[in-house]
PDB file of C-alpha atoms in Angstrom:
ATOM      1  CA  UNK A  14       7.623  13.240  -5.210  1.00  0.00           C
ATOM      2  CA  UNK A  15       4.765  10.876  -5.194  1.00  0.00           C
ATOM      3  CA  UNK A  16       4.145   8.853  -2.401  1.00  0.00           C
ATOM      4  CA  UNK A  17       1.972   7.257   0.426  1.00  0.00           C
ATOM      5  CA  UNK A  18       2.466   7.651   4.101  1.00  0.00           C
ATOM      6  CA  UNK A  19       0.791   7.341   7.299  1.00  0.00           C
ATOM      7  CA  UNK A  20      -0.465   9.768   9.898  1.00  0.00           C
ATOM      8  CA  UNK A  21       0.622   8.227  13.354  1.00  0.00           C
ATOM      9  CA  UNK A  22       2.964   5.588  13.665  1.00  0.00           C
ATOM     10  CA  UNK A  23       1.077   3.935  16.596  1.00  0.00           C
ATOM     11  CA  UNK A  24      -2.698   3.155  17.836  1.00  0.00           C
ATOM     12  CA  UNK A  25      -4.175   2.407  21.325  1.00  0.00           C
ATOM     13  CA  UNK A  26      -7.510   1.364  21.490  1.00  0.00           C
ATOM     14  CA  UNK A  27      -9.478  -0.559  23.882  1.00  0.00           C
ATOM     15  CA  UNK A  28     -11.105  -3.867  23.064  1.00  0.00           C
ATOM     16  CA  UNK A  29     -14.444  -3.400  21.998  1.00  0.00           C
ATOM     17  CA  UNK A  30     -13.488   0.261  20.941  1.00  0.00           C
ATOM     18  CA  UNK A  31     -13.671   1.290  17.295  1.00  0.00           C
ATOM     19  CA  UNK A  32      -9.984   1.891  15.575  1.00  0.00           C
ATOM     20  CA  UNK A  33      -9.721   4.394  12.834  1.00  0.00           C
ATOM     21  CA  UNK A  34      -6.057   4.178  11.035  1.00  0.00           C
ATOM     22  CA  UNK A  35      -5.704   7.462   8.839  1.00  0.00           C
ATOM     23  CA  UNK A  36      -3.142   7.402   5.674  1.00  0.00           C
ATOM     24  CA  UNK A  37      -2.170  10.297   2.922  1.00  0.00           C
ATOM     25  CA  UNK A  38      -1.299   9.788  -0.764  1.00  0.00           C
ATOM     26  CA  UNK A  39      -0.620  11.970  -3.464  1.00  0.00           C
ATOM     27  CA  UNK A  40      -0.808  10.057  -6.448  1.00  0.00           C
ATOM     28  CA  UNK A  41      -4.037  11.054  -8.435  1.00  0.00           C
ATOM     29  CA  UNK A  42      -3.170   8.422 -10.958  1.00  0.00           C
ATOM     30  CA  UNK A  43      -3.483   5.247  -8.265  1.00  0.00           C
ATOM     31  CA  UNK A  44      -6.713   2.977  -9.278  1.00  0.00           C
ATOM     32  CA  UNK A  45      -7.204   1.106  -6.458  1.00  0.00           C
ATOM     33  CA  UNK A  46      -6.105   1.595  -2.561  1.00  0.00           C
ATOM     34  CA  UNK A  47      -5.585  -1.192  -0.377  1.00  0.00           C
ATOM     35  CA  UNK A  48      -5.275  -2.352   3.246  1.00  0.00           C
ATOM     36  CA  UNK A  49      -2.794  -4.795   4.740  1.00  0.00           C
ATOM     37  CA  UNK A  50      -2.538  -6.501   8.161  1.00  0.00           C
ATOM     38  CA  UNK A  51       0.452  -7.819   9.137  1.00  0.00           C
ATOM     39  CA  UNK A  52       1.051 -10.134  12.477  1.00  0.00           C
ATOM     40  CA  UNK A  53       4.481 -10.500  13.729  1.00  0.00           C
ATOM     41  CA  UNK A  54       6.300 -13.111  11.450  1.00  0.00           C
ATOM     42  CA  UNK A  55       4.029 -12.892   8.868  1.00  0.00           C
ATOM     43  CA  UNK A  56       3.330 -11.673   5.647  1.00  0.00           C
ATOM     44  CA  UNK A  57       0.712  -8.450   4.709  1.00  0.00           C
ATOM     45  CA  UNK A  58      -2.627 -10.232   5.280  1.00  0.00           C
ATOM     46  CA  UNK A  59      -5.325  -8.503   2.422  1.00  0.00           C
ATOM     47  CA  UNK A  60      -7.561  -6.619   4.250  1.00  0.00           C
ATOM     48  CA  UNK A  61      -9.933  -4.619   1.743  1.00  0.00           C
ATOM     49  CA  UNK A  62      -9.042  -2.332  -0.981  1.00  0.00           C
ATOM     50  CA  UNK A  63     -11.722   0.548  -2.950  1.00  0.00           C
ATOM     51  CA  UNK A  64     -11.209   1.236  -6.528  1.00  0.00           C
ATOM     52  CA  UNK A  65     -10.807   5.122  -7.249  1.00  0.00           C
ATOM     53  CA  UNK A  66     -14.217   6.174  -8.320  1.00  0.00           C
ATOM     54  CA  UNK A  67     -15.327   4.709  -5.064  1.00  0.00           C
ATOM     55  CA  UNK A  68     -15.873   6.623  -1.850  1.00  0.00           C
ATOM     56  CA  UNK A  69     -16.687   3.832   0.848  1.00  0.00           C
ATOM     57  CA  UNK A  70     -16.848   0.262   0.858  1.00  0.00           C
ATOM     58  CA  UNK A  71     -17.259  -1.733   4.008  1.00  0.00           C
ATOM     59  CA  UNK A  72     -16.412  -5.381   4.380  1.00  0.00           C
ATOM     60  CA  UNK A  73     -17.162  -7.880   8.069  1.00  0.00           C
ATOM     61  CA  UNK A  74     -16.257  -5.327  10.560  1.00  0.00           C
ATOM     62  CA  UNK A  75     -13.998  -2.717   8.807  1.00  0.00           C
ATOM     63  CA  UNK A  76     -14.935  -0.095   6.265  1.00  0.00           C
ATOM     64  CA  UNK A  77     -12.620   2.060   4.158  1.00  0.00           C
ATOM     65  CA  UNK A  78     -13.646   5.632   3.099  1.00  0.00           C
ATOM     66  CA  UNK A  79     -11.268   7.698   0.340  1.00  0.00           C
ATOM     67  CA  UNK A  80     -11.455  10.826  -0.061  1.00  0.00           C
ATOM     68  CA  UNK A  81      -9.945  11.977  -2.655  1.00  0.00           C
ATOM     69  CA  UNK A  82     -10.480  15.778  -2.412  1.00  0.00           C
ATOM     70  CA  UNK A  83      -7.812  15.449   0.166  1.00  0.00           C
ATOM     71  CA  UNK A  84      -6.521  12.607  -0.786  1.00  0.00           C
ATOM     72  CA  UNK A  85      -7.199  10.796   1.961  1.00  0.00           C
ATOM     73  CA  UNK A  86      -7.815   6.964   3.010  1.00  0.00           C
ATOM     74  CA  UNK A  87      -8.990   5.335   5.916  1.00  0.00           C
ATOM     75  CA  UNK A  88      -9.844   2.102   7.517  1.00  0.00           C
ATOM     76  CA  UNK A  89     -12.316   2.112   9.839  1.00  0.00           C
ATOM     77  CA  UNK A  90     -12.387  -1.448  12.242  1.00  0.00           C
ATOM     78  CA  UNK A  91     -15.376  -1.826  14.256  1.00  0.00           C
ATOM     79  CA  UNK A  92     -15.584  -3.411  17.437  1.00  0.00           C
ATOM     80  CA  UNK A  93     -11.756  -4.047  18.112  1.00  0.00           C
ATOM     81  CA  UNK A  94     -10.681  -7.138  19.323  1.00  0.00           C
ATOM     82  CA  UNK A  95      -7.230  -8.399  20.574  1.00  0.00           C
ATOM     83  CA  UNK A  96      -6.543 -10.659  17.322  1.00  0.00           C
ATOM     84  CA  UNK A  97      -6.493  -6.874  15.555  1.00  0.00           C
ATOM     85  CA  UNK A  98      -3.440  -5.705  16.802  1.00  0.00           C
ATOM     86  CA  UNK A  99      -1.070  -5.898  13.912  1.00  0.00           C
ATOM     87  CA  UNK A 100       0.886  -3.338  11.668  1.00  0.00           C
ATOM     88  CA  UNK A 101      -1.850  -1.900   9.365  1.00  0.00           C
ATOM     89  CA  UNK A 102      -0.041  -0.716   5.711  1.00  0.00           C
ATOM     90  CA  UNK A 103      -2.545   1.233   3.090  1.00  0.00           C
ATOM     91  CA  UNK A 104      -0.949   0.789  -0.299  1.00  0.00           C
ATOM     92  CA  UNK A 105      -1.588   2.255  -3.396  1.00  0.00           C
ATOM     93  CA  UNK A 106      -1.475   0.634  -7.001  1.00  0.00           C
ATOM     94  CA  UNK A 107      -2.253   1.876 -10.856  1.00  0.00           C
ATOM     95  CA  UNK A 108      -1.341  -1.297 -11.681  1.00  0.00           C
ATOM     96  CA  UNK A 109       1.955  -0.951 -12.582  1.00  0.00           C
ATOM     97  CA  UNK A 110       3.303  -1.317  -8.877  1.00  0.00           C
ATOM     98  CA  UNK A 111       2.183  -1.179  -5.329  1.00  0.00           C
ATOM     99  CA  UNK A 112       3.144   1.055  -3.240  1.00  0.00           C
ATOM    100  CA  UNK A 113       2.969   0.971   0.196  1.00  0.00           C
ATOM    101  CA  UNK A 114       2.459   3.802   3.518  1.00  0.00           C
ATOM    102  CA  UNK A 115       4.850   2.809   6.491  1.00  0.00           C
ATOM    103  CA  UNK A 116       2.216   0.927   8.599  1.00  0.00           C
ATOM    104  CA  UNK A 117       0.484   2.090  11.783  1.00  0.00           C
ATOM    105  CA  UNK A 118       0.894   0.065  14.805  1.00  0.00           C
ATOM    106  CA  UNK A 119      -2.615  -1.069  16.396  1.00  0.00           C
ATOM    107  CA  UNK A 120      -2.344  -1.969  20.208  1.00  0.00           C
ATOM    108  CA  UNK A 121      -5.624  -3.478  21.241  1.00  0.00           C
ATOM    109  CA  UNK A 122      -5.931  -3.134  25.639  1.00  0.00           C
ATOM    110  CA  UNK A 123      -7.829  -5.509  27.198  1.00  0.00           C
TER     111      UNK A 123
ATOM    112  CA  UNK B  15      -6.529 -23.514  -1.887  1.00  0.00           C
ATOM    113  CA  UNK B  16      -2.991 -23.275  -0.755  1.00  0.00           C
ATOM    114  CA  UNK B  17      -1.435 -20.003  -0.007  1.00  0.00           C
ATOM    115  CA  UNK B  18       1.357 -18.734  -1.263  1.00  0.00           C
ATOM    116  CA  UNK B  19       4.661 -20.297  -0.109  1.00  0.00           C
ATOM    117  CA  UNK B  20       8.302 -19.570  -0.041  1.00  0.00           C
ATOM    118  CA  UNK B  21      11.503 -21.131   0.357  1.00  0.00           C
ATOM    119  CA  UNK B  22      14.089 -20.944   2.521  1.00  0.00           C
ATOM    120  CA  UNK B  23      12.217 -19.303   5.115  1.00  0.00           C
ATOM    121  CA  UNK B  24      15.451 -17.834   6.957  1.00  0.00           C
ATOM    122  CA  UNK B  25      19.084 -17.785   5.506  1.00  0.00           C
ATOM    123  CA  UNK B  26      22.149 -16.686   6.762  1.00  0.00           C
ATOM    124  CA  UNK B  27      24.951 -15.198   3.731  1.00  0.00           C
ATOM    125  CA  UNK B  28      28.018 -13.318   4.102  1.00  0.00           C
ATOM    126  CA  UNK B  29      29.152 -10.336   1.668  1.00  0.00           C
ATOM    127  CA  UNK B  30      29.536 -10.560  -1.988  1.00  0.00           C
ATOM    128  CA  UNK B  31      27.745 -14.252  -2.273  1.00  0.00           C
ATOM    129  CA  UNK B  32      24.565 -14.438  -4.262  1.00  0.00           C
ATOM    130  CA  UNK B  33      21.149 -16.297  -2.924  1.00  0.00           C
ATOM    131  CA  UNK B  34      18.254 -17.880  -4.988  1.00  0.00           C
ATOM    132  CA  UNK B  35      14.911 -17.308  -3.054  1.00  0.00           C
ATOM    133  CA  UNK B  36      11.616 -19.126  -4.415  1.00  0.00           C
ATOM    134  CA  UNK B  37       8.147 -18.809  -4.340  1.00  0.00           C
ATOM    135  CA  UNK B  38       5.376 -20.618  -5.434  1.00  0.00           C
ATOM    136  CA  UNK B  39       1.806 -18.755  -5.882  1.00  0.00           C
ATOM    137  CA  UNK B  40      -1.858 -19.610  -5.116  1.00  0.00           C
ATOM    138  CA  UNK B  41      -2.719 -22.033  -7.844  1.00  0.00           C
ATOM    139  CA  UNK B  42      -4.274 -20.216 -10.781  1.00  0.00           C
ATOM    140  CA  UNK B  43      -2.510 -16.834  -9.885  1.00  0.00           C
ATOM    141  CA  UNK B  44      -0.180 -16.526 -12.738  1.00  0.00           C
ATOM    142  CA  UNK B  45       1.312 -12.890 -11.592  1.00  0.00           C
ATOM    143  CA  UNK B  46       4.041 -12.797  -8.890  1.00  0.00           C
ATOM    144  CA  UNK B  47       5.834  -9.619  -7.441  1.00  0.00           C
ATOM    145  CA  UNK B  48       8.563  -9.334  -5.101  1.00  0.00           C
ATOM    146  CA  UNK B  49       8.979  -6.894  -2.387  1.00  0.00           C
ATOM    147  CA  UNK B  50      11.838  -6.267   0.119  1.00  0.00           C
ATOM    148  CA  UNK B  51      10.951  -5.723   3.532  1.00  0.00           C
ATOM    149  CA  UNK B  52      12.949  -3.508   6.141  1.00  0.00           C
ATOM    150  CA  UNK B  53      12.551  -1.664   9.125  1.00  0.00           C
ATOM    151  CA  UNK B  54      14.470   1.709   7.739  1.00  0.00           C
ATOM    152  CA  UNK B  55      12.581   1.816   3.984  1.00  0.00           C
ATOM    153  CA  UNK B  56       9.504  -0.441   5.004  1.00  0.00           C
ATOM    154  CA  UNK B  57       7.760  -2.513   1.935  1.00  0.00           C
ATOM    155  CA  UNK B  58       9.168  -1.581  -1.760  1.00  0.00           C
ATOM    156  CA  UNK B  59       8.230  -2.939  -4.695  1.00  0.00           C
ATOM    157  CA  UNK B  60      10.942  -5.325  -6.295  1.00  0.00           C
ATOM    158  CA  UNK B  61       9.618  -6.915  -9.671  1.00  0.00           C
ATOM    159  CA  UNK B  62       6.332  -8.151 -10.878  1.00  0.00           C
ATOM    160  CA  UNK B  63       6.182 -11.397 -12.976  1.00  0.00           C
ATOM    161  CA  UNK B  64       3.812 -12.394 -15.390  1.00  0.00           C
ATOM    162  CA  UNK B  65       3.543 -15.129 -17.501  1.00  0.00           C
ATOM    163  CA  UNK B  66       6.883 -15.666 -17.603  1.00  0.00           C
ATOM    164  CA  UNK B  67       7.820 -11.932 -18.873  1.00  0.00           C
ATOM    165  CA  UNK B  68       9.039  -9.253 -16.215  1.00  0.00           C
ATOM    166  CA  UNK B  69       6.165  -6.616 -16.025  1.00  0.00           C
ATOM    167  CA  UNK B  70       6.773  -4.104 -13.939  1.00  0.00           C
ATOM    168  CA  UNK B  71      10.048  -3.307 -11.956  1.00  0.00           C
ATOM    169  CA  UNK B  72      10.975  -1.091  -9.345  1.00  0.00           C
ATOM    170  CA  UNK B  73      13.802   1.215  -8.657  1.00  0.00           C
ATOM    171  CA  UNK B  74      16.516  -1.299  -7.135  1.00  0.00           C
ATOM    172  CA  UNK B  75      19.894  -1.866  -9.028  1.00  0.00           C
ATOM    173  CA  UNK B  76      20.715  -4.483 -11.218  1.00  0.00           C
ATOM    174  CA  UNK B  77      21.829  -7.081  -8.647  1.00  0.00           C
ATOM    175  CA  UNK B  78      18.112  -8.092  -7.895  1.00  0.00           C
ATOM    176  CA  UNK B  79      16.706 -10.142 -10.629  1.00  0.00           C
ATOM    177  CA  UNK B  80      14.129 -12.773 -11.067  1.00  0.00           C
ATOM    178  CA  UNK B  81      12.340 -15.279 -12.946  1.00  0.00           C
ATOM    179  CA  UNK B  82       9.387 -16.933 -13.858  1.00  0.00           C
ATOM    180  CA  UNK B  83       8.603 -20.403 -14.909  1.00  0.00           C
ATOM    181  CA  UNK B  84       5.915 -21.455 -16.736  1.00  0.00           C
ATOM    182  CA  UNK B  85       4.283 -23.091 -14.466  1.00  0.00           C
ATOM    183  CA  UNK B  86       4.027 -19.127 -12.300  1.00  0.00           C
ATOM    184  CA  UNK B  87       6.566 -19.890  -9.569  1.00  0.00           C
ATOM    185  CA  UNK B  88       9.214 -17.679  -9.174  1.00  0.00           C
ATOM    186  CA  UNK B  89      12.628 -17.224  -8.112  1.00  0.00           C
ATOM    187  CA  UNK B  90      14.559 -13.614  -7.553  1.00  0.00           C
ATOM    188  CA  UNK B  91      18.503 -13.575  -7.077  1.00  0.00           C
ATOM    189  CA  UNK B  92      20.284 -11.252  -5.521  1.00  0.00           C
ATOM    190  CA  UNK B  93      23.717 -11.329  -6.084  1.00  0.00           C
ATOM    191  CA  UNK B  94      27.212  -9.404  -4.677  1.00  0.00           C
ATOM    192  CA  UNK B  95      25.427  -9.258  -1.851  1.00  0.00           C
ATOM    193  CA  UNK B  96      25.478  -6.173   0.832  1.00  0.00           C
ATOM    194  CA  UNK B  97      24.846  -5.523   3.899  1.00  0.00           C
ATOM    195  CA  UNK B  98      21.792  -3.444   3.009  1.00  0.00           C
ATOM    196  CA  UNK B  99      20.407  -6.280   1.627  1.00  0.00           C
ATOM    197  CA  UNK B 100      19.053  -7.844   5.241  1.00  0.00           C
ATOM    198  CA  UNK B 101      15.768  -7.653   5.079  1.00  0.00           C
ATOM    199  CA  UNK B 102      12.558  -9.836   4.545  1.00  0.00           C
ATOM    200  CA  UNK B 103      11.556 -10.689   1.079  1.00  0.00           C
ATOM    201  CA  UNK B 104       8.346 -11.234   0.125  1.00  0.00           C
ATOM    202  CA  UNK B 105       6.542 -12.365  -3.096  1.00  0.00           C
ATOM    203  CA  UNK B 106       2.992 -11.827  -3.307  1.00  0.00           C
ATOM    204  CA  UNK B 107       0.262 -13.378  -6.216  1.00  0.00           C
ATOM    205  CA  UNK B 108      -2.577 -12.543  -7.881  1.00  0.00           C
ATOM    206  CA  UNK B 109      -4.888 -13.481 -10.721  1.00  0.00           C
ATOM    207  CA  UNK B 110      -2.712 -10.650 -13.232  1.00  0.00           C
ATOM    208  CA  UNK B 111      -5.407 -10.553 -16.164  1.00  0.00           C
ATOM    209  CA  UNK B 112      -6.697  -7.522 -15.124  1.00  0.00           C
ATOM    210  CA  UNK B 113      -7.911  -6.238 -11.646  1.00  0.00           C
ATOM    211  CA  UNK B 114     -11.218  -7.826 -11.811  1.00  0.00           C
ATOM    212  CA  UNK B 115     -12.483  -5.878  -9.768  1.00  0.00           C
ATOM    213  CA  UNK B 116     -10.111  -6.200  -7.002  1.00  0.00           C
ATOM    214  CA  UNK B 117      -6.491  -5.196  -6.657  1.00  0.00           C
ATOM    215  CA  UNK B 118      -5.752  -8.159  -3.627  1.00  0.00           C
ATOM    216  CA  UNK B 119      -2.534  -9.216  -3.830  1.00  0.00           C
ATOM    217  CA  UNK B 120      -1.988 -13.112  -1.577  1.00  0.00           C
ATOM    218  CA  UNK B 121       1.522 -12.391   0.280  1.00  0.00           C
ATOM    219  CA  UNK B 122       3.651 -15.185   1.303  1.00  0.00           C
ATOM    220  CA  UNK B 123       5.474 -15.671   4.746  1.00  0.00           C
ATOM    221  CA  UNK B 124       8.532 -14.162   3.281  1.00  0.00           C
ATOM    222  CA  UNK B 125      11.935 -15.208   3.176  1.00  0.00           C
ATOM    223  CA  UNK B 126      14.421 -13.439   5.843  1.00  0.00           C
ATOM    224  CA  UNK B 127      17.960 -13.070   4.475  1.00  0.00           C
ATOM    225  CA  UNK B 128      20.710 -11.860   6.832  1.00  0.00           C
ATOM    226  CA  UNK B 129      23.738 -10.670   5.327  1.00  0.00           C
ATOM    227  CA  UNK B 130      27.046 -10.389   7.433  1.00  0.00           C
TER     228      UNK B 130
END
């Protein structure tokens, strides 16, 4: 079946470092793809999201590249800082639903 | 603008009662969706309301339903509750006519129901 999912379940980065958080999809059909933060007792935070005829789009400090020949996403955050660490979910929608990868685990070491 | 807010934040029900969990969207937003949150199945898609009419639904059973006033906020019920049905519930909003040009969805705090 169709769905999104994530690479590595967990991320370690140093402050300062750059984090990359990887995620696969398989639905051709999705028009946009999106990125979520969440914080501990919190809701998913909108991160940035790239429409489907898009390859890259960067926003303050993180960038997201798709590539679809692989169907592959990306978020790229630059300069890592503490307040980063969160559960990252990509999420895919066509509009009719969203759905979402099971979130990566960023760990930011002082 | 105000985010998205729900209510009760926490709530404690036993098995086979039924709960009534509300949100209220960024002002404007006039699409709300519902999502259940758990560890085991992580975010799925519930419902998505707009203008009062059920859009979109996902691939739960027919004890989760919801609503939508006319003034965009939303309830969902769940009802005959189960065990399975711990989790955190979420609602999220968005403009809903269209993407224009952006598919961000505004989540809420959610709403965490235990079921015993």
């Amino acid at each position: 079946g169709e769905s999104v999912g994530l690479h590595l379940p967990t991320l370690s980065v140093q402050e300062g470092d750059n984090s990359i958080i990887n995620c696969a999809y398989s639905n051709s059909a999705s028009d946009y793809f999106i990125w979520y933060k969440q914080e501990s007792g919190k809701g998913p935070q909108f991160i940035i999201d790239i429409r489907s005829n898009m390859d890259k789009r960067q926003g303050q400090r993180v960038t997201v590249l798709l590539n679809k020949t692989v169907k592959h996403l990306s978020l790229q955050i630059a300069a890592t800082q503490p307040g980063d660490s969160a559960v990252y979910f990509c999420a895919e929608t066509n509009n009719n639903d969203m759905r979402f990868g099971a979130g990566t685990r960023l760990t930011v070491k002082p | 603008k105000a985010g998205v807010t729900q209510t009760p934040r926490y709530l404690i029900k036993t098995r086979g009662q039924q709960v009534t969990l509300s949100c209220s969207p960024i002002s404007g937003h006039r699409s709300v969706s519902w999502y259940q949150q758990t560890p085991g199945q992580g975010l799925q898609f519930l419902f998505e309301y707009f203008s009062e009419t059920q859009r979109n639904k996902g691939n739960f059973p027919g004890r989760f339903s919801g609503r939508q006033f006319s003034n965009s906020r939303s309830e969902m019920n769940v009802s005959t509750l189960e065990l399975g049905d711990s989790a955190l519930y979420l609602c999220a909003s968005r403009p809903g006519s269209g993407q224009g040009g952006s598919a961000a969805q505004y989540f809420g705090p959610g709403t965490r129901l235990l079921v015993l």
